[in-house]
Coordinates of C-alpha atoms in Angstrom, one line a residue:
X1 CA 0.1 0.1 0.0
X2 CA 1.3 3.6 -1.1
X3 CA 0.5 6.9 0.8
X4 CA -1.7 9.2 -0.7
X5 CA -1.0 13.3 -0.7
X6 CA -2.4 17.0 -1.7
X7 CA -0.3 18.5 -4.1
X8 CA -2.5 21.5 -5.1
X9 CA -6.0 23.0 -4.4
X10 CA -7.4 25.6 -5.8
X11 CA -11.0 26.8 -5.9
X12 CA -13.1 29.7 -7.8
X13 CA -14.4 32.4 -5.4
X14 CA -17.7 31.4 -3.7
X15 CA -21.2 33.8 -5.2
X16 CA -24.3 34.7 -3.7
X17 CA -27.3 33.1 -4.8
X18 CA -27.9 34.6 -8.1
X19 CA -25.1 36.7 -7.5
X20 CA -21.9 37.2 -9.1
X21 CA -21.4 34.2 -10.7
X22 CA -25.1 33.6 -11.4
X23 CA -24.0 33.9 -15.2
X24 CA -21.4 31.5 -15.2
X25 CA -22.7 27.2 -15.8
X26 CA -21.5 25.0 -13.4
X27 CA -19.3 23.0 -16.5
X28 CA -17.6 26.6 -16.8
X29 CA -17.4 27.2 -13.4
X30 CA -15.6 23.3 -12.4
X31 CA -13.5 24.1 -15.8
X32 CA -11.9 27.3 -13.7
X33 CA -10.9 25.0 -11.0
X34 CA -9.5 22.3 -12.8
X35 CA -7.5 24.8 -14.6
X36 CA -6.5 27.1 -11.2
X37 CA -5.2 24.0 -9.8
X38 CA -3.0 22.3 -12.6
X39 CA -1.5 26.1 -12.9
X40 CA 0.0 25.2 -9.6
X41 CA 1.7 22.3 -11.3
X42 CA 3.3 23.7 -14.4
X43 CA 5.6 20.6 -14.9
X44 CA 3.1 18.6 -14.9
X45 CA 1.7 16.9 -18.1
X46 CA -2.0 16.7 -17.9
X47 CA -2.1 13.6 -19.9
X48 CA -0.3 12.1 -17.1
X49 CA -3.9 12.4 -15.0
X50 CA -5.4 8.9 -14.5
X51 CA -8.2 9.7 -13.7
X52 CA -10.7 13.1 -12.2
X53 CA -13.5 12.3 -9.6
X54 CA -15.6 15.1 -9.0
X55 CA -18.3 15.8 -6.9
X56 CA -21.8 17.6 -7.7
X57 CA -24.8 17.6 -5.3
X58 CA -28.1 18.6 -8.1
X59 CA -26.8 17.6 -11.4
X60 CA -30.4 18.1 -13.0
X61 CA -29.7 20.8 -15.2
X62 CA -26.6 22.3 -16.8
X63 CA -24.2 20.0 -14.5
X64 CA -25.9 16.8 -15.9
X65 CA -24.6 14.1 -18.0
X66 CA -21.1 13.7 -15.8
X67 CA -20.3 17.1 -15.0
X68 CA -16.6 15.9 -14.1
X69 CA -16.1 14.9 -17.9
X70 CA -17.5 18.0 -18.8
X71 CA -14.8 19.9 -16.8
X72 CA -12.3 18.1 -17.9
X73 CA -13.3 18.9 -21.3
X74 CA -13.8 22.4 -21.2
X75 CA -10.3 22.9 -19.4
X76 CA -8.8 21.6 -22.3
X77 CA -7.3 18.9 -21.3
X78 CA -6.4 15.6 -23.1
X79 CA -9.7 13.9 -24.1
X80 CA -7.9 10.8 -23.0
X81 CA -8.2 12.0 -19.1
X82 CA -11.2 10.3 -17.8
X83 CA -13.4 11.6 -15.2
X84 CA -16.7 10.5 -12.9
X85 CA -18.7 12.6 -10.9
X86 CA -19.5 11.1 -7.6
X87 CA -22.8 12.2 -5.2
X88 CA -23.1 12.4 -1.7
X89 CA -24.8 15.6 -1.7
X90 CA -22.7 18.1 0.4
X91 CA -19.7 15.6 0.8
X92 CA -19.6 15.2 -3.0
X93 CA -16.1 17.0 -3.0
X94 CA -14.6 15.3 0.3
X95 CA -16.0 12.3 -1.1
X96 CA -14.2 12.8 -4.6
X97 CA -10.9 13.0 -2.6
X98 CA -11.7 10.3 -0.6
X99 CA -12.1 7.7 -3.7
X100 CA -9.0 9.0 -5.2
X101 CA -6.6 8.4 -2.5
X102 CA -8.1 4.9 -2.0
X103 CA -7.3 4.1 -5.6
X104 CA -3.8 5.6 -5.3
X105 CA -2.9 3.9 -2.3
X106 CA -4.2 0.7 -3.8
X107 CA -2.0 1.5 -6.5
X108 CA -4.8 1.4 -9.1
X109 CA -3.2 5.0 -10.3
X110 CA -0.7 7.5 -9.6
X111 CA -2.4 10.9 -9.9
X112 CA -6.0 11.9 -9.6
X113 CA -8.0 15.3 -10.0
X114 CA -10.1 15.4 -7.8
X115 CA -13.2 18.5 -6.8
X116 CA -16.7 19.8 -7.3
X117 CA -19.1 22.0 -8.5
X118 CA -22.5 23.4 -7.1
X119 CA -24.4 26.3 -8.9
X120 CA -27.3 26.4 -6.8
X121 CA -28.7 29.4 -8.5
X122 CA -28.8 27.4 -11.8
X123 CA -30.3 24.5 -10.4
X124 CA -33.5 24.1 -12.6
X125 CA -37.3 23.3 -11.3
X126 CA -38.0 19.6 -12.6
X127 CA -41.6 18.1 -13.2
X128 CA -42.0 14.3 -12.3
X129 CA -42.0 12.3 -15.1
X130 CA -45.5 11.1 -15.5
X131 CA -46.5 7.2 -15.7
X132 CA -49.0 7.5 -18.4
X133 CA -49.2 9.8 -21.2
X134 CA -51.3 13.2 -20.7
X135 CA -52.2 13.5 -17.1
X136 CA -55.4 15.0 -16.6
X137 CA -54.2 16.6 -13.2
X138 CA -51.7 19.5 -12.5
X139 CA -48.3 18.8 -12.4
X140 CA -45.8 20.9 -9.7
X141 CA -42.4 21.8 -11.2
X142 CA -40.3 21.6 -7.6
X143 CA -36.9 23.5 -7.1
X144 CA -33.8 21.1 -7.2
X145 CA -32.0 24.0 -5.3
X146 CA -31.5 22.6 -1.7
X147 CA -33.6 20.2 0.4
X148 CA -36.0 16.9 0.0
X149 CA -37.9 16.7 -3.3
X150 CA -40.2 14.5 -5.0
X151 CA -40.5 12.8 -1.8
X152 CA -41.1 9.3 -1.3
X153 CA -44.3 8.7 0.7
X154 CA -42.6 5.8 2.4
X155 CA -40.1 7.9 4.3
X156 CA -41.0 8.5 8.3
X157 CA -42.2 12.2 8.2
X158 CA -40.0 12.7 11.1
X159 CA -36.9 12.0 8.8
X160 CA -37.9 14.1 5.5
X161 CA -38.3 17.6 7.8
X162 CA -36.5 20.7 6.4
X163 CA -32.4 21.3 6.7
X164 CA -33.6 24.1 9.2
X165 CA -36.3 22.4 11.2
X166 CA -33.9 19.6 11.4
X167 CA -31.1 21.9 13.1
X168 CA -33.8 23.5 15.3
X169 CA -34.4 20.2 17.2
X170 CA -30.7 19.5 17.6
X171 CA -30.7 22.8 19.3
X172 CA -33.3 22.1 21.5
X173 CA -31.9 18.7 21.7
X174 CA -28.2 20.3 23.1
X175 CA -29.7 23.6 24.0
X176 CA -27.7 25.7 22.1
X177 CA -28.8 29.4 22.6
X178 CA -29.2 31.6 20.0
X179 CA -26.9 34.0 21.1
X180 CA -24.0 31.0 20.6
X181 CA -24.9 31.0 17.3
X182 CA -25.3 34.6 16.5
X183 CA -21.6 35.3 18.0
X184 CA -20.2 31.5 16.1
X185 CA -22.1 33.4 12.3
X186 CA -20.0 36.7 13.6
X187 CA -16.9 35.1 14.0
X188 CA -16.9 33.4 10.7
X189 CA -17.2 36.4 8.8
X190 CA -14.9 38.5 10.4
X191 CA -12.2 35.7 10.6
X192 CA -12.9 35.5 6.6
X193 CA -12.8 39.0 6.1
X194 CA -9.6 39.0 7.9
X195 CA -8.2 36.2 6.0
X196 CA -9.1 37.8 2.9
X197 CA -7.3 41.5 3.7
X198 CA -4.0 39.6 5.3
X199 CA -3.6 37.5 1.6
X200 CA -4.7 33.9 2.8
X201 CA -7.1 33.1 0.0
X202 CA -4.6 34.6 -2.5
X203 CA -3.2 31.5 -3.3
X204 CA -5.9 29.5 -3.3
X205 CA -8.6 31.7 -4.8
X206 CA -8.6 31.8 -8.8
X207 CA -10.5 34.6 -10.7
X208 CA -13.8 33.9 -12.7
X209 CA -14.7 36.0 -15.5
X210 CA -18.1 36.1 -15.7
X211 CA -19.2 37.9 -19.1
X212 CA -17.7 39.0 -22.4
X213 CA -16.7 42.3 -21.1
X214 CA -13.9 40.5 -19.1
X215 CA -16.1 41.2 -15.5
X216 CA -14.0 38.9 -13.2
X217 CA -15.1 38.0 -9.7
X218 CA -11.9 37.7 -7.5
X219 CA -13.2 37.2 -3.9
X220 CA -15.8 35.7 -1.7
X221 CA -19.4 37.4 -2.3
X222 CA -21.0 36.6 0.9
X223 CA -18.9 38.3 3.7
X224 CA -20.2 40.6 5.9
X225 CA -17.2 42.5 7.4
X226 CA -18.1 44.5 11.0
X227 CA -21.0 40.9 11.8
X228 CA -21.5 41.3 15.5
X229 CA -23.7 39.0 17.4
X230 CA -25.5 42.2 18.4
X231 CA -26.5 43.0 14.6
X232 CA -27.1 39.5 14.0
X233 CA -29.4 39.7 17.1
X234 CA -32.1 41.5 15.1
X235 CA -32.7 39.0 12.3
X236 CA -36.2 36.9 12.5
X237 CA -36.5 33.0 12.6
X238 CA -36.7 31.7 9.6
X239 CA -37.9 27.9 10.0
X240 CA -40.0 28.5 13.9
X241 CA -41.7 31.7 14.7
X242 CA -39.9 31.3 18.4
X243 CA -37.1 29.7 16.7
X244 CA -33.0 30.3 16.7
X245 CA -32.1 29.7 13.2
X246 CA -31.9 32.9 11.0
X247 CA -30.2 34.3 7.6
X248 CA -27.7 35.0 9.4
X249 CA -26.5 32.3 11.4
X250 CA -27.2 29.5 8.2
X251 CA -25.1 29.0 5.7
X252 CA -26.4 30.8 2.3
X253 CA -27.1 29.7 -0.9
X254 CA -24.1 29.5 -3.3
X255 CA -22.0 29.0 -6.5
X256 CA -18.8 27.7 -7.0
X257 CA -16.1 25.1 -7.5
X258 CA -12.8 23.7 -6.1
X259 CA -10.3 21.1 -6.8
X260 CA -7.4 19.1 -5.7
X261 CA -4.9 17.2 -7.2
X262 CA -3.4 14.5 -5.4
X263 CA -0.9 12.0 -6.3
X264 CA 1.5 9.0 -4.6
X265 CA 4.8 10.0 -2.9
X266 CA 6.2 8.4 -6.0
X267 CA 4.2 11.1 -8.5
X268 CA 6.2 13.8 -7.3
X269 CA 8.7 14.4 -9.8
X270 CA 5.9 14.1 -12.4
X271 CA 4.0 16.7 -10.9
X272 CA 7.2 19.0 -10.6
X273 CA 6.7 19.6 -6.7
X274 CA 6.7 18.1 -3.2
X275 CA 3.5 17.5 -1.8
X276 CA 1.8 19.7 0.9
X277 CA -0.1 17.3 3.1
X278 CA -0.4 13.3 3.4
X279 CA -3.9 11.7 3.3
X280 CA -3.5 10.4 7.1
X281 CA -7.5 9.2 7.8
X282 CA -10.9 8.9 6.7
X283 CA -13.9 8.8 8.6
X284 CA -18.0 8.0 7.0
X285 CA -20.9 8.2 9.6
X286 CA -24.7 8.2 9.4
X287 CA -27.7 8.7 11.5
X288 CA -31.4 9.4 11.5
X289 CA -31.6 11.8 8.4
X290 CA -32.7 14.6 10.9
X291 CA -29.8 14.6 12.6
X292 CA -27.6 15.0 9.9
X293 CA -26.1 18.2 11.5
X294 CA -24.6 16.1 14.3
X295 CA -23.3 13.6 12.0
X296 CA -19.4 14.8 12.0
X297 CA -18.8 14.0 15.4
X298 CA -18.6 10.1 14.7
X299 CA -17.4 10.5 11.0
X300 CA -13.8 13.1 12.7
X301 CA -13.1 10.2 15.7
X302 CA -13.1 7.6 13.2
X303 CA -10.9 9.2 10.9
X304 CA -8.8 10.5 13.4
X305 CA -8.4 6.6 14.8
X306 CA -7.5 5.7 11.3
X307 CA -4.8 8.1 11.3
X308 CA -3.9 6.9 15.0
X309 CA -4.0 10.0 16.5
X310 CA -6.3 11.9 19.0
X311 CA -8.1 15.4 19.3
X312 CA -5.1 16.3 21.8
X313 CA -3.1 16.5 18.5
X314 CA -5.0 18.0 16.5
X315 CA -3.8 21.7 15.8
X316 CA -6.4 22.4 13.0
X317 CA -10.1 22.2 12.1
X318 CA -11.9 23.0 9.2
X319 CA -15.5 22.3 9.6
X320 CA -18.3 23.2 6.7
X321 CA -20.5 25.6 8.7
X322 CA -24.1 24.6 7.3
X323 CA -25.9 26.0 10.6
X324 CA -24.1 27.8 13.3
X325 CA -26.1 25.2 15.8
X326 CA -24.8 22.1 14.2
X327 CA -21.1 23.2 14.1
X328 CA -21.2 24.4 17.9
X329 CA -23.1 20.7 18.9
X330 CA -19.9 19.2 16.8
X331 CA -16.9 21.3 18.4
X332 CA -19.0 21.0 22.3
X333 CA -18.8 17.2 21.5
X334 CA -15.1 16.7 20.1
X335 CA -13.9 18.8 23.5
X336 CA -11.6 21.2 20.5
X337 CA -10.3 24.2 21.6
X338 CA -13.0 26.5 19.5
X339 CA -10.3 28.8 18.6
X340 CA -8.8 26.2 16.2
X341 CA -11.6 25.5 14.3
X342 CA -12.2 27.5 10.9
X343 CA -10.0 30.1 11.5
X344 CA -9.9 31.3 8.5
X345 CA -14.0 31.7 8.1
X346 CA -16.5 29.4 7.4
X347 CA -19.3 28.5 5.4
X348 CA -21.4 30.7 7.2
X349 CA -19.4 33.7 5.5
X350 CA -17.6 32.3 2.5
X351 CA -20.8 30.1 1.2
X352 CA -21.3 26.6 0.4
X353 CA -21.8 25.8 -3.3
X354 CA -22.9 21.6 -2.0
X355 CA -21.1 20.1 -4.7
X356 CA -17.9 22.5 -4.0
X357 CA -17.3 22.4 0.1
X358 CA -15.4 19.4 0.9
X359 CA -12.6 21.0 -1.8
X360 CA -12.8 23.9 -0.1
X361 CA -12.4 22.0 3.1
X362 CA -8.9 20.3 2.2
X363 CA -7.6 23.2 0.8
X364 CA -8.1 25.4 3.4
X365 CA -6.7 23.1 5.8
X366 CA -4.1 22.0 3.8
X367 CA -2.7 26.2 3.2
X368 CA -3.4 26.7 7.0
X369 CA -1.0 23.4 7.9
X370 CA 1.3 24.6 5.7
X371 CA 1.3 28.5 7.0
X372 CA 1.3 27.7 10.8
X373 CA 3.8 24.6 10.2
X374 CA 2.0 22.5 12.4
X375 CA 1.0 18.7 12.2
X376 CA -2.0 17.3 11.9
X377 CA -5.6 18.6 10.6
X378 CA -8.9 17.5 10.7
X379 CA -11.4 18.2 7.5
X380 CA -14.8 17.3 8.4
X381 CA -18.7 17.8 6.6
X382 CA -22.1 17.3 7.7
X383 CA -24.8 15.5 5.2
X384 CA -27.9 15.8 4.3
X385 CA -30.0 13.0 5.3
X386 CA -27.9 11.9 7.8
X387 CA -24.4 11.4 6.6
X388 CA -21.0 13.2 7.3
X389 CA -17.5 12.6 6.1
X390 CA -14.2 13.6 7.7
X391 CA -10.5 13.5 6.6
X392 CA -7.4 13.6 8.4
X393 CA -3.9 15.7 6.6
X394 CA -0.9 15.7 8.0
X395 CA 1.4 18.2 7.1
X396 CA 4.3 16.9 5.4
X397 CA 5.5 20.5 3.4
X398 CA 8.4 20.7 6.4
X399 CA 8.8 22.4 9.5
X400 CA 6.1 20.9 11.1
X401 CA 5.6 20.7 14.5

């Protein structure tokens, strides 16, 4: 068995729903991320890429028909480079990296490009195809943007509550107050703004040209500098009249793409650069669908066990902030220092384009470890319908401590 390593990562800016990236097709966004990641390894002949594993959650519109393959072709890679698209909803691009790392470790392939894309703005409305011609009744178009749609009536109702209601229930279960959630959300915005202002994201984010006039998006669109818990406290609850979840303490609908280049240790000469981090542990977990926000707890614990370390060894955590309440529930359960979690901002500020978020987490985590020189980090993400994934990275960029 070989080890698998992260060599390079890049992502597009994340745009707001109907915002700066609304006019860009998801397959074009994916191609930008592909090009951005490979630009960091100019010595690599793209024909050497043994496979591309790409994440995408919706796949009902312009991202249908294997958007990973579309991204490869649109990015101008040789037609000999294969690609597949995987769907584990919010965890799709982290799943793509996990799948690729296993393929590398078993010797099936030496170099794999992974990543993911989502344009939640451009997710279409869909009509169920009728079982017989010309039904007499009206048919309702359903949005594919987020959450349950065309629900099977055999599913228990408690499983199919909205994502927001599911997290209201999580807040009730763990007594996580609105004030804590708003403070967590404000921290996310301010840390993200500071990270951009100090240049942390300059090497991770590649610009997107959005139209023929050359209009270019260079920065995440959803960050609100100067956010405070007091300001967020004025927002009304969205899912319950007396609830705690608002538009301010949950991640927004977003558009964007991410890419991560993985390879074996032996592939370094062909890639033309030393690796940044080793994939040291992986974890997957599942529980009742409505408890999906809590699923990262066990996924991360399993990944740590696989890496042979404990939480006391971990110096950096990238946890996808689907909702502040579920993030706080996970951090509390891990008993980890909250200050090492999402130190460069999280999804509440940066955005959560479903299929792209896992790749963002991995790229940010590797960059944080390289910047700090610390050794161990964890990336974790909750997934709708009751699942989660986690990956442990070991910094191998030199001088870790």
